[in-house]
Short mmCIF file of C-alpha atoms in Angstrom, two decimals:
data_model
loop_
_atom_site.label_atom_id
_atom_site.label_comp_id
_atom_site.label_asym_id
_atom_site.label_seq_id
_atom_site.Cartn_x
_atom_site.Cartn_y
_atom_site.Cartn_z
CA UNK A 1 -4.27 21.00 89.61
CA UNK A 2 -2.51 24.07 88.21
CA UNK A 3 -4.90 26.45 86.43
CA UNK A 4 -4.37 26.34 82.69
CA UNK A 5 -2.65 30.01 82.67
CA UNK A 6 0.05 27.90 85.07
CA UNK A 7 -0.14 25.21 82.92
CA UNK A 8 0.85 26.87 79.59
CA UNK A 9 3.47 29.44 81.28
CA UNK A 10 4.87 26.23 82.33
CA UNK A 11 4.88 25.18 79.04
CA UNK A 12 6.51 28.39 78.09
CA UNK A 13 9.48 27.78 80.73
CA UNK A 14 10.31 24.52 79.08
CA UNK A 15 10.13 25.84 75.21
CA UNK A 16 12.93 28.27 76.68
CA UNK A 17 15.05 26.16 78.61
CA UNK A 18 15.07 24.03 75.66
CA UNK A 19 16.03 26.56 72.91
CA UNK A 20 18.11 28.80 75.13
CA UNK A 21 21.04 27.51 73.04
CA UNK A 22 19.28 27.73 69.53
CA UNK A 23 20.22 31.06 67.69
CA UNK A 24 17.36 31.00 65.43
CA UNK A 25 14.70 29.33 63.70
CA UNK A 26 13.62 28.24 67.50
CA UNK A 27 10.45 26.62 65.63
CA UNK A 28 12.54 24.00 63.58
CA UNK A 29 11.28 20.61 62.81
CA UNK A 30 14.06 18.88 64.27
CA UNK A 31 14.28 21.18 67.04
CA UNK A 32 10.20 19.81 68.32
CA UNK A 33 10.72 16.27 66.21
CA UNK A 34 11.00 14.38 69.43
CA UNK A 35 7.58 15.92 71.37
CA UNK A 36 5.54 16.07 67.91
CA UNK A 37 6.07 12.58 67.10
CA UNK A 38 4.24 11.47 69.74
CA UNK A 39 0.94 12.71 68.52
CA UNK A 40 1.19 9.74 65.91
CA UNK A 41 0.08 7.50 69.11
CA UNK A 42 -2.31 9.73 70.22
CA UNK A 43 -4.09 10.18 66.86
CA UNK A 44 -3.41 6.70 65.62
CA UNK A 45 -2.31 8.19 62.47
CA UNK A 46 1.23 9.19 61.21
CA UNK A 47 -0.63 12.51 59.59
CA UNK A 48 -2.23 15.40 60.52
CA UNK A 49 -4.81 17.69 58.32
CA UNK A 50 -4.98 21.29 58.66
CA UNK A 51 -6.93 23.17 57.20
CA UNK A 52 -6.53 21.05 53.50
CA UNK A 53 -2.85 20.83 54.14
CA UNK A 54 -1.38 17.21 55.30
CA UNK A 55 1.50 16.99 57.70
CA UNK A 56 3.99 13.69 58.11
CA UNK A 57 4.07 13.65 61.99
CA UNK A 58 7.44 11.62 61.23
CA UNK A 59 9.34 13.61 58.88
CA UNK A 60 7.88 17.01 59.16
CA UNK A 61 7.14 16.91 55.87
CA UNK A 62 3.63 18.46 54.40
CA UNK A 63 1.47 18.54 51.38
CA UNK A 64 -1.13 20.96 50.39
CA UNK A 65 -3.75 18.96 49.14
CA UNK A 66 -6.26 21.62 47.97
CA UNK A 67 -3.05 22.89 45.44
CA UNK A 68 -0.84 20.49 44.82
CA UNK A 69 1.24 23.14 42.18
CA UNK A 70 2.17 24.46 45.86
CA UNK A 71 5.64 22.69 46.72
CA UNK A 72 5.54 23.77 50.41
CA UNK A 73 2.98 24.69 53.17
CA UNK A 74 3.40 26.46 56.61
CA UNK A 75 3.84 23.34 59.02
CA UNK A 76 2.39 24.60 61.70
CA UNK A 77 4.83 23.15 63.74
CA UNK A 78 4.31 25.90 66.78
CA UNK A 79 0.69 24.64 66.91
CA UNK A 80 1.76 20.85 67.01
CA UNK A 81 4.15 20.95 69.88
CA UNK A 82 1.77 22.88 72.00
CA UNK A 83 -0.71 20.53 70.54
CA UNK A 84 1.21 17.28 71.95
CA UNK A 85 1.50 19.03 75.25
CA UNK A 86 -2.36 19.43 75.24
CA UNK A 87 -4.74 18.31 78.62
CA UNK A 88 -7.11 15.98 76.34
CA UNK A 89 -10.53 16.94 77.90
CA UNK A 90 -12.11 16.77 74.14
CA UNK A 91 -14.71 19.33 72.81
CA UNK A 92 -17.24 20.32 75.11
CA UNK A 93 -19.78 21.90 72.45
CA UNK A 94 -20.26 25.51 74.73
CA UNK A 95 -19.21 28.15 72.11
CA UNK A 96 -18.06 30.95 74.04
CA UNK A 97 -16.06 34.65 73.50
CA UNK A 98 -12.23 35.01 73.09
CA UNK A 99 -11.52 36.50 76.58
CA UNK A 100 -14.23 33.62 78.15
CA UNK A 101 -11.63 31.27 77.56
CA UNK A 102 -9.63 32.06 80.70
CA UNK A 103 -9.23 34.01 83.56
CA UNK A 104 -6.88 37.29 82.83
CA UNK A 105 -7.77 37.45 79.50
CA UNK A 106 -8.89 41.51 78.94
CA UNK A 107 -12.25 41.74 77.49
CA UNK A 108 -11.67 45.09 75.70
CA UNK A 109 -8.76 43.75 73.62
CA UNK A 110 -9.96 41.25 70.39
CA UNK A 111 -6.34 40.68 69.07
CA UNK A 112 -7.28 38.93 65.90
CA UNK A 113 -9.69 41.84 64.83
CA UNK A 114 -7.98 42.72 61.98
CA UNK A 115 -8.67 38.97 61.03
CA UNK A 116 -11.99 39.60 61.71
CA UNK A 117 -12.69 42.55 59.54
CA UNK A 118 -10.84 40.77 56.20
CA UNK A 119 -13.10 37.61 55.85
CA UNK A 120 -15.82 39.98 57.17
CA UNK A 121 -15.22 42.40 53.84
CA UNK A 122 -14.80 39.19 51.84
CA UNK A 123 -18.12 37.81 52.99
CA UNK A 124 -19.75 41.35 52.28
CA UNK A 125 -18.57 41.54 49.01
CA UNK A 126 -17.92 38.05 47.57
CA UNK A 127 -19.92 36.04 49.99
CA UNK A 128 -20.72 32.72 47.83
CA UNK A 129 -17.21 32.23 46.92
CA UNK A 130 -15.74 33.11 50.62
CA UNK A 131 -18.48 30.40 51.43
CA UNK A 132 -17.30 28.18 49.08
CA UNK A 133 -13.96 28.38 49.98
CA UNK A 134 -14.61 27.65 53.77
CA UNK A 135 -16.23 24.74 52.59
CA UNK A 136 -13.24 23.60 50.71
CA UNK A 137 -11.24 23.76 54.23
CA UNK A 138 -13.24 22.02 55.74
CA UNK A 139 -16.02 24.11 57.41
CA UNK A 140 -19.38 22.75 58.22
CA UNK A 141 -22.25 24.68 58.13
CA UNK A 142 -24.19 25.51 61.79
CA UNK A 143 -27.62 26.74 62.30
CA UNK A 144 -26.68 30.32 63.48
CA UNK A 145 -27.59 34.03 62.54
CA UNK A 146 -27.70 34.23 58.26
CA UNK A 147 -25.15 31.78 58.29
CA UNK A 148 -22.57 30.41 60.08
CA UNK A 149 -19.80 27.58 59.46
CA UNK A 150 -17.67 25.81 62.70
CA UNK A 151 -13.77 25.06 61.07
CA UNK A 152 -11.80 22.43 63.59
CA UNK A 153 -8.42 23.15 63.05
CA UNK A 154 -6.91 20.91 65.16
CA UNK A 155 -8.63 17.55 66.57
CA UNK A 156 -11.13 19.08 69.09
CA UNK A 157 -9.92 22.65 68.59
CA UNK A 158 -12.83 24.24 67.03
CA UNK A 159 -14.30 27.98 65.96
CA UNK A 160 -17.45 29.33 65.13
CA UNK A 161 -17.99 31.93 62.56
CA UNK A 162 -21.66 33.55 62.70
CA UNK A 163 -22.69 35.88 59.97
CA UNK A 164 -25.54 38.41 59.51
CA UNK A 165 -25.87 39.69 56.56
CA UNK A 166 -26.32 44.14 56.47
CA UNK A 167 -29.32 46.11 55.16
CA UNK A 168 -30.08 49.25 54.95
CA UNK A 169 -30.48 50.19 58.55
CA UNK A 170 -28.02 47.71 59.76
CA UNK A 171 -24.55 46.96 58.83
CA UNK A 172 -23.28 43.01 58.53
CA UNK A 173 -21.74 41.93 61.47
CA UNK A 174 -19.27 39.20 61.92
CA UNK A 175 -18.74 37.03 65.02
CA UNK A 176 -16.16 34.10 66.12
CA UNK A 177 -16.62 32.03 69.27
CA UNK A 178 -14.72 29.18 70.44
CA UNK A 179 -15.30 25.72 72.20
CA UNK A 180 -14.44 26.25 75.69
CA UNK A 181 -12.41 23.29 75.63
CA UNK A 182 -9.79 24.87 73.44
CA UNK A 183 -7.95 26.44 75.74
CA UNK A 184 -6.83 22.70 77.23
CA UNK A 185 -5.00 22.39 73.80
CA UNK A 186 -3.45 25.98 72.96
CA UNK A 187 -2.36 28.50 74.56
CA UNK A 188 -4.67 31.73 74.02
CA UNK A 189 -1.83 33.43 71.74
CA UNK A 190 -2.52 30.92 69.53
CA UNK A 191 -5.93 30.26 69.82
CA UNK A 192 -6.44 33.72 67.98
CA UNK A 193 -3.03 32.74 66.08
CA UNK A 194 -4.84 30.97 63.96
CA UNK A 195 -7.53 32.86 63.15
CA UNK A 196 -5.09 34.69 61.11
CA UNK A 197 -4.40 31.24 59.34
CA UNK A 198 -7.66 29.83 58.55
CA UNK A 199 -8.17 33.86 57.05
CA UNK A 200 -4.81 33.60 55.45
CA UNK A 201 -5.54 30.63 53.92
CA UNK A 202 -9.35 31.47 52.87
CA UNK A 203 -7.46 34.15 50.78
CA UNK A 204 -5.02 31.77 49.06
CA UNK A 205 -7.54 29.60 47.63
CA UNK A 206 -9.62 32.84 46.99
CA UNK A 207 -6.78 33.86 44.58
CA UNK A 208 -6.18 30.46 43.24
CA UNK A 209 -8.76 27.68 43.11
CA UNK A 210 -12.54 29.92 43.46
CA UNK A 211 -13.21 31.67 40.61
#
């Protein structure tokens, strides 16, 4: 068997021999409709939920059901198609570092920091509604460090977010892990991809539903 970083360079090959003639908007519904679709068999369901937003694994089509004023949602449709090409080895529960997820990955780069250091200033200065709004996209609360909260994103794609709170001698500190397993279903671009959207959308209901 191919390591994964074959795998999804593999993966990468196809995605460009099969937009080499597409000018733009490469990530089009239509352009992935026929690969996506088939995640309707492997869910059993002709919808997807991310992150409080609903996706028609048919048409394309998505709802945000946390604000339903908003008329259209990011439909992750990147994260779908790599999604239906996934190995389906399911969650295996061993929470590990960004650059543990695979060979080659360098451990002195954290890509998503900047990610990082947002919901980390929103926990340090509005911490029960950042909580609150975590909850609201799903996050369950773990039993680590001051407190901590594991999001899935994607059927057995999940992250860890550990929090200690600061004092005087210490500042708060931040941490995200990952199931190990998530590398079988996303490449590691996008593994850290969507760190920036569960932040990104922690914001938007930030501004608009906690108050």
């Amino acid at each position: 068997m191919n390591s994964i970083f074959d795998y999804w360079m593999n993966i990468a090959k196809q995605i460009s021999e099969k937009t080499k003639n597409v000018r733009y908007k490469i990530w089009d519904w239509e352009n992935h409709r026929e690969d996506i679709i088939q995640l309707r068999d492997k869910l059993k369901s002709e919808f997807i939920t991310i992150l409080g937003q609903r996706i028609n694994l048919i048409t394309g089509e998505s709802e945000d059901l946390l604000i339903p004023a908003r008329n259209k949602v990011y439909n992750y449709i990147i994260y779908l198609f790599h999604y239906c090409k996934a190995r389906d080895t399911g969650a295996s529960g061993n929470w590990v570092k960004y650059y543990d997820l695979m060979d080659g990955l360098s451990k002195g780069v954290i890509p998503f920091k900047n990610y990082m250091d947002e919901l980390k200033n929103l926990l340090d200065h509005s911490q029960s509604k950042t909580v609150k709004a975590i909850e609201l996209i799903g996050g369950i609360k773990a039993e680590y460090g001051d407190f901590s909260y594991i999001i899935t994103l994607l059927p057995n794609v999940n992250i860890l977010f550990i929090y200690h709170r600061g004092d005087e001698e210490f500042s708060s500190e931040l941490n995200i892990l990952f199931d190990k397993n998530n590398i079988n279903y996303l490449p590691p671009e996008l593994i850290w991809g969507m760190i920036g959207e569960v932040v990104n959308r922690i914001k938007i209901i930030l501004t608009i539903l906690v108050k």
